[in-house]
Structure formats: C-alpha cells, structure tokens
mmCIF file of C-alpha atoms in Angstrom:
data_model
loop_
_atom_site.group_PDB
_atom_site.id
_atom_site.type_symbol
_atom_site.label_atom_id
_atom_site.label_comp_id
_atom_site.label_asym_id
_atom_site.label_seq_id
_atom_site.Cartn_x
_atom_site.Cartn_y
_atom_site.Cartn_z
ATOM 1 C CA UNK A 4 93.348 125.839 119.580
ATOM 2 C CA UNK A 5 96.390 127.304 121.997
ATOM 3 C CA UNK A 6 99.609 127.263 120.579
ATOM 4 C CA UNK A 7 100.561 124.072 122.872
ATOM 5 C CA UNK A 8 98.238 122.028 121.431
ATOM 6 C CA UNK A 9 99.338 122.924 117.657
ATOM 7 C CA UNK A 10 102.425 122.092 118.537
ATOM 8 C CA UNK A 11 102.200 118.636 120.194
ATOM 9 C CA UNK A 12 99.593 117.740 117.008
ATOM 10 C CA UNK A 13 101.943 119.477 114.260
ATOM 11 C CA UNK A 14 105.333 119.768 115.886
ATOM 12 C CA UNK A 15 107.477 122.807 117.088
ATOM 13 C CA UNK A 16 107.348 124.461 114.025
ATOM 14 C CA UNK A 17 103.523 124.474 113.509
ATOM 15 C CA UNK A 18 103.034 127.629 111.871
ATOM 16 C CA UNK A 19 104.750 126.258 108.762
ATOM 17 C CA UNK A 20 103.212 122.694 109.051
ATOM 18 C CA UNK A 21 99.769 124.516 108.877
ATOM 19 C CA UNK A 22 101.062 126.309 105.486
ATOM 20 C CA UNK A 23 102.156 123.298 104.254
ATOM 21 C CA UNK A 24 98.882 121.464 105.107
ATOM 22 C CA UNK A 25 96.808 124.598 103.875
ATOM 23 C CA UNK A 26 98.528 124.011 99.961
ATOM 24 C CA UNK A 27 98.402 120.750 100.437
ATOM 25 C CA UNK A 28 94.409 120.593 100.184
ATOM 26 C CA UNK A 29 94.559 123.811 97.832
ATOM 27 C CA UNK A 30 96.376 121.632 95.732
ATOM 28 C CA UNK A 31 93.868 118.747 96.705
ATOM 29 C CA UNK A 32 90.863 120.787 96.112
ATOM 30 C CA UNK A 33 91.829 121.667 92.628
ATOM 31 C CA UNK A 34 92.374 117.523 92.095
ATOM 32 C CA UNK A 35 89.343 116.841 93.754
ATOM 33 C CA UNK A 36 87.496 119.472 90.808
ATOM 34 C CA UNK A 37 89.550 117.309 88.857
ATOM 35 C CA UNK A 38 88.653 113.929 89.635
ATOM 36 C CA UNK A 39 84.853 114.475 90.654
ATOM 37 C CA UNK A 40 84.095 116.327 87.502
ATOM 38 C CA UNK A 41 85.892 114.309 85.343
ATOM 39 C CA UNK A 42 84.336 111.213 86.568
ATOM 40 C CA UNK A 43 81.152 112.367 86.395
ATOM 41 C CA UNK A 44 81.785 113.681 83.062
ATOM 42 C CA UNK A 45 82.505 110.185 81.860
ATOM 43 C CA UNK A 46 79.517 108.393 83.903
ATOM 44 C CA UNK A 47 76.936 110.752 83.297
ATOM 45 C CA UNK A 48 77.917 113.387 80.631
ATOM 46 C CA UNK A 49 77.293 114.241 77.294
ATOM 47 C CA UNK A 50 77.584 110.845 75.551
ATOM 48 C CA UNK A 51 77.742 108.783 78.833
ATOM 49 C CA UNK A 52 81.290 107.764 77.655
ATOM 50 C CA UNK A 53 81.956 105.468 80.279
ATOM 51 C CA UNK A 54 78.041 105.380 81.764
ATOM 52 C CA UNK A 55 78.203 100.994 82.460
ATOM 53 C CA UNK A 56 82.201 101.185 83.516
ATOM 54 C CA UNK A 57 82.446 103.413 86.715
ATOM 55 C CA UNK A 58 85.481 101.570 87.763
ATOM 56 C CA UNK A 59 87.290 102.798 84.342
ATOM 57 C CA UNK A 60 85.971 106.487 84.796
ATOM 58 C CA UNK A 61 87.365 106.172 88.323
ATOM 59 C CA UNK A 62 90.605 105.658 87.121
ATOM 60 C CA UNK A 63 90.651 107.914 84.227
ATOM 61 C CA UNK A 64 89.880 110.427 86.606
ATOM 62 C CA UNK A 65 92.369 109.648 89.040
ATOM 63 C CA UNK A 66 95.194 109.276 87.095
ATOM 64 C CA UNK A 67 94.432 112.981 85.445
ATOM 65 C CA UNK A 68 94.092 114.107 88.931
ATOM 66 C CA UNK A 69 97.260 112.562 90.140
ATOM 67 C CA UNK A 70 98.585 114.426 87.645
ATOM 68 C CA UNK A 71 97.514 118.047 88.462
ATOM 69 C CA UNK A 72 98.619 116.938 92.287
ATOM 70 C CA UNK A 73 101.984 116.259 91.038
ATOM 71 C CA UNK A 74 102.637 119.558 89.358
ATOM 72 C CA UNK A 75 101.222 121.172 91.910
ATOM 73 C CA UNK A 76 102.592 119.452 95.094
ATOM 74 C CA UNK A 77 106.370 119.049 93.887
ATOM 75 C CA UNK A 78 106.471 123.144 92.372
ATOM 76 C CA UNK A 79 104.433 124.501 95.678
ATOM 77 C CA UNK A 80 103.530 122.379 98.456
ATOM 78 C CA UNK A 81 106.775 120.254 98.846
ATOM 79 C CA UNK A 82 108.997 122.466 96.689
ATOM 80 C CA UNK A 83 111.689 122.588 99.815
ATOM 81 C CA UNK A 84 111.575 119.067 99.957
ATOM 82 C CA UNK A 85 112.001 117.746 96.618
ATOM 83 C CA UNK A 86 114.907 115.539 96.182
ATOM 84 C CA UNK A 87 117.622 115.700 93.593
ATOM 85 C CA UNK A 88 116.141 112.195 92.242
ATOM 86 C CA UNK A 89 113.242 113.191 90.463
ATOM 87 C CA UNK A 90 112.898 109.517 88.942
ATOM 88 C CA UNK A 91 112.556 108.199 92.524
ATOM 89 C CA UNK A 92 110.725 110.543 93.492
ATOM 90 C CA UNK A 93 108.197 110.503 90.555
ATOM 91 C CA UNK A 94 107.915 106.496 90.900
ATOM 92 C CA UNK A 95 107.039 106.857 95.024
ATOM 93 C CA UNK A 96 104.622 109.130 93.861
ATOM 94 C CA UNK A 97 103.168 106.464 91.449
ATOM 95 C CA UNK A 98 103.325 103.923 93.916
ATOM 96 C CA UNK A 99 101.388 106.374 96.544
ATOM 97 C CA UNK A 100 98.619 107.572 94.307
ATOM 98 C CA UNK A 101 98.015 103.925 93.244
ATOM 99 C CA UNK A 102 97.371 102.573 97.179
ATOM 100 C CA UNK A 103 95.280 106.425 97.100
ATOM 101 C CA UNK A 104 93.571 104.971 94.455
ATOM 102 C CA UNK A 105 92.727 101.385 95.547
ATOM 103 C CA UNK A 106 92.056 103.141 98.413
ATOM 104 C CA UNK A 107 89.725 105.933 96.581
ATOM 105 C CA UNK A 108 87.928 102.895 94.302
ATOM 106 C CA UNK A 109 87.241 100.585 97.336
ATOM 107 C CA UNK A 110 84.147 102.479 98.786
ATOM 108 C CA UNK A 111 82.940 102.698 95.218
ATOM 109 C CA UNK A 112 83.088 99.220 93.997
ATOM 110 C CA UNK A 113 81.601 98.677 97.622
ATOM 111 C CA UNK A 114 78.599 100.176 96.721
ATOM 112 C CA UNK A 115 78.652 99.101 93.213
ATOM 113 C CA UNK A 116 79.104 95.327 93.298
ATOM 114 C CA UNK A 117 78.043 94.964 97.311
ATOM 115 C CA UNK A 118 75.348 96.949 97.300
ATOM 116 C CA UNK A 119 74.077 97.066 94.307
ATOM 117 C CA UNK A 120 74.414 100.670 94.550
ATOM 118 C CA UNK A 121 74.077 102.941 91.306
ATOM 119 C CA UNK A 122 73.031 106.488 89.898
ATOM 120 C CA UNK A 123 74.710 109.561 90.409
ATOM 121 C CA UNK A 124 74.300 110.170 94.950
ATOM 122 C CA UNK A 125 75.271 106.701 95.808
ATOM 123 C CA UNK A 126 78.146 107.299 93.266
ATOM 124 C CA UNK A 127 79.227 110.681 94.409
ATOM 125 C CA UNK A 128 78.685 109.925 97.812
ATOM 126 C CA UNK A 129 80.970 106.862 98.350
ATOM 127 C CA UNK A 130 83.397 108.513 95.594
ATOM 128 C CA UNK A 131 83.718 111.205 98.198
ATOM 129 C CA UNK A 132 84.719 108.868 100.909
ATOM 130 C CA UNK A 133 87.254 107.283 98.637
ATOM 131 C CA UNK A 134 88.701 110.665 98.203
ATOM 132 C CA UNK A 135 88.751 111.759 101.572
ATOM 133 C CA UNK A 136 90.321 107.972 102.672
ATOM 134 C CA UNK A 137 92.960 108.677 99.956
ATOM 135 C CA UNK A 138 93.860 112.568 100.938
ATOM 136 C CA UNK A 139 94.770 111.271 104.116
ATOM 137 C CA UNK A 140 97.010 108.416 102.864
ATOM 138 C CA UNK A 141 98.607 110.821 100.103
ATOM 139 C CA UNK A 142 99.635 113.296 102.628
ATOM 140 C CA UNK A 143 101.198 110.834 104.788
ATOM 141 C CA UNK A 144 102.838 108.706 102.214
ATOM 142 C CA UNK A 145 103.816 112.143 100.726
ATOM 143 C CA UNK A 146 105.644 113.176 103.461
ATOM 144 C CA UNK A 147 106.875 110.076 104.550
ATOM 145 C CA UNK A 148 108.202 108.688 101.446
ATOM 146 C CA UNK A 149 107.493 111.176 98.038
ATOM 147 C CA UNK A 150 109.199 114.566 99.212
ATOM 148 C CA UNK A 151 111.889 113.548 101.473
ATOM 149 C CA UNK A 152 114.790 116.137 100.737
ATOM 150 C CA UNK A 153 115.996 118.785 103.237
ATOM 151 C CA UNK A 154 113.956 121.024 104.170
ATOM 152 C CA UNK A 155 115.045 124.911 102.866
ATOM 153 C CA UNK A 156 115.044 125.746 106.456
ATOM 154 C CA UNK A 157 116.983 122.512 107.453
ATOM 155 C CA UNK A 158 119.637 123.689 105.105
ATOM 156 C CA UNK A 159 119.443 127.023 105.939
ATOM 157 C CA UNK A 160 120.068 126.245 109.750
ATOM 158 C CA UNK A 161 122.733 123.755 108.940
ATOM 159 C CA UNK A 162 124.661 125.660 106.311
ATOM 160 C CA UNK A 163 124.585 128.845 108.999
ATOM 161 C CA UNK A 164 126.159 126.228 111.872
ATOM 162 C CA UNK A 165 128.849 125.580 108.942
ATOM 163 C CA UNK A 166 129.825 128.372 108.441
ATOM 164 C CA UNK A 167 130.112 129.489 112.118
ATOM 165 C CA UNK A 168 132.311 126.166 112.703
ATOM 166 C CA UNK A 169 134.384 127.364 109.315
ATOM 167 C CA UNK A 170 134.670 130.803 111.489
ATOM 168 C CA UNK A 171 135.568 129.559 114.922
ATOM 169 C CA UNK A 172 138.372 127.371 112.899
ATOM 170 C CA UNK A 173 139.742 130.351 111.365
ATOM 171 C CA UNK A 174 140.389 132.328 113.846
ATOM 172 C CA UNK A 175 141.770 129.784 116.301
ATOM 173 C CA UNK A 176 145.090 130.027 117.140
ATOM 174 C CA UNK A 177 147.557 127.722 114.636
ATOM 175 C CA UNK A 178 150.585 126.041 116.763
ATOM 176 C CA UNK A 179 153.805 125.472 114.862
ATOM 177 C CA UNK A 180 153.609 121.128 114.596
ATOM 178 C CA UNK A 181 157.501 122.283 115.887
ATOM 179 C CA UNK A 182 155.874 124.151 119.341
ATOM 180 C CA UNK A 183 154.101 121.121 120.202
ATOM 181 C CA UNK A 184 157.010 118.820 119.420
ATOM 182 C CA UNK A 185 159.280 121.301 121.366
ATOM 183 C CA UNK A 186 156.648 120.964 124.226
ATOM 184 C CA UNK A 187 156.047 117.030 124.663
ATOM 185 C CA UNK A 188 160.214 116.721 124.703
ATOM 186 C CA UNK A 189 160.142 119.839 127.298
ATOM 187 C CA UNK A 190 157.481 117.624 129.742
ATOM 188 C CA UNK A 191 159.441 114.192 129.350
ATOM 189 C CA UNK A 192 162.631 116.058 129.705
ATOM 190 C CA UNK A 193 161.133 117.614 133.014
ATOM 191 C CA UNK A 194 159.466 114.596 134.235
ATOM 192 C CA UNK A 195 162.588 112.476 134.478
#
C-alpha cells in the first residue's frame, strides 16, 4: 500500500495507528488462545465439563478472555489513552465486551439451535466468526468509547504549545497600567 492510501484508511499519523492496531490483535491473539481453548476445554475436554451447555462454555470463556484483553489492552495497547476514571473506564469496557459477546455467541447459537449444528468443526467454525465479528466491534467501541484519554503525543504537542505561549508572554514587553493611562488622556487631549 503507498503511504497515501494508509493515510486516508488510518489517518495522518498512520505509522502509529498500525502499532496500535498490530498490539491490538497481539493482545487479541493471546484472548483468542484464551477463549478457543478454553471453550473447547469445557465442551470437549477431559470430563466434558460443560459438553450439553456450549452457550455456558461460551461465556466462561469469554469472560476469562475479556479479562486477559483488559490487562493487556489498558497496560500496552491503549496505555496513552487511559483515562484518569478507571471505574468508567472498566464499566465501558464491560458494556463493550458484552455486545462482543452477544455478538461472538450469535453465530454459535445460530448453528446450534438453527441448524441443528453440533460437534467440534461446526462449533469452532462459527465460534471463529463470532470472534472475528466481535474483534472488529471491540476495537471500535474501544477506541470510541473504552480508552478515550489524551493521547501521550496529544499532550506532548499541547503541553510544548504551552509552554511556548508561557515564553512569548514572558518576554513581551510589560506597559506601566500608568503609560497607557498617560497615553489615552495624551490622544483625547490632542484630539480636541
């Protein structure tokens, strides 16, 4: 891809966007680990804990998913961006990784309770299509709502503009409050 089109898809500063998006999914991948091998775990492992409920292993292994993704998306991905209310923050993130995983469970209880659907490909497959329905709605939702404080660079530029606006007022000239005084009386005084 030229640089133009990275930057109408990802904005100006692409190069950081791509970053971003790059430990976004290596945060994602190790979730995905997560939540694929837990579930199957449950469904089909030693013990078949949840082998009739694939609904419940769903969400088991979502939730412990969602949790890995929050450690690692608020300390790495979106570490510039976390805001200063972490209760806020942590409930958008709820809210988000619940519509991820409605979102997520749809295409499975699709081919569970539509289709009739069940056994470990079926499963996997339409458990990979929740997951890749519900990366893209994280990431948005994420950025969008989750991780909304300034950017280290947004500070950075607007903390360097302060401080050249604290410099350009220091060395500007002070005028006496008497000078100007002395100045409007001189002008009326000369225009009568």
């Amino acid at each position: 891809m030229t640089t133009a089109v990275l930057t109408r898809l990802l904005g100006p500063d692409h190069r950081a966007r791509l970053l971003e998006l790059a430990r976004f999914l290596s945060v994602g991948g190790v979730a995905f680990v997560v939540d694929v091998g837990l579930y199957n775990l449950l469904r089909f492992g030693p013990g078949e804990l949840l082998a009739e409920k694939p609904i419940t292993a769903k969400v088991v292994a979502t939730l412990v998913a969602t949790l890995v993704s929050w450690v690692g998306n608020r300390l790495w991905t979106f570490a510039s961006q976390r805001t200063q209310h972490r209760g806020r923050e942590l409930f958008l993130f709820v809210v988000v990784n619940g519509l991820g995983l409605a979102v997520g469970a749809a295409p499975l209880a699709f081919s569970q309770y539509v289709l009739h659907l069940d056994g470990p490909v079926p499963d996997n497959v339409a458990n990979l299509i929740g997951i890749a329905l519900g990366t893209v709605l994280r990431y948005v939702g994420y950025k969008q709502w989750v991780f909304t404080g300034a950017d280290a660079a947004d500070e950075a530029v607007d903390e360097h503009a302060a401080q050249e606006a604290a410099v350009a007022l220091a060395v500007q000239p002070v005028v006496p409050l008497g000078a100007v005084v002395a100045a409007e009386e001189h002008l009326e005084h000369h225009d009568d």
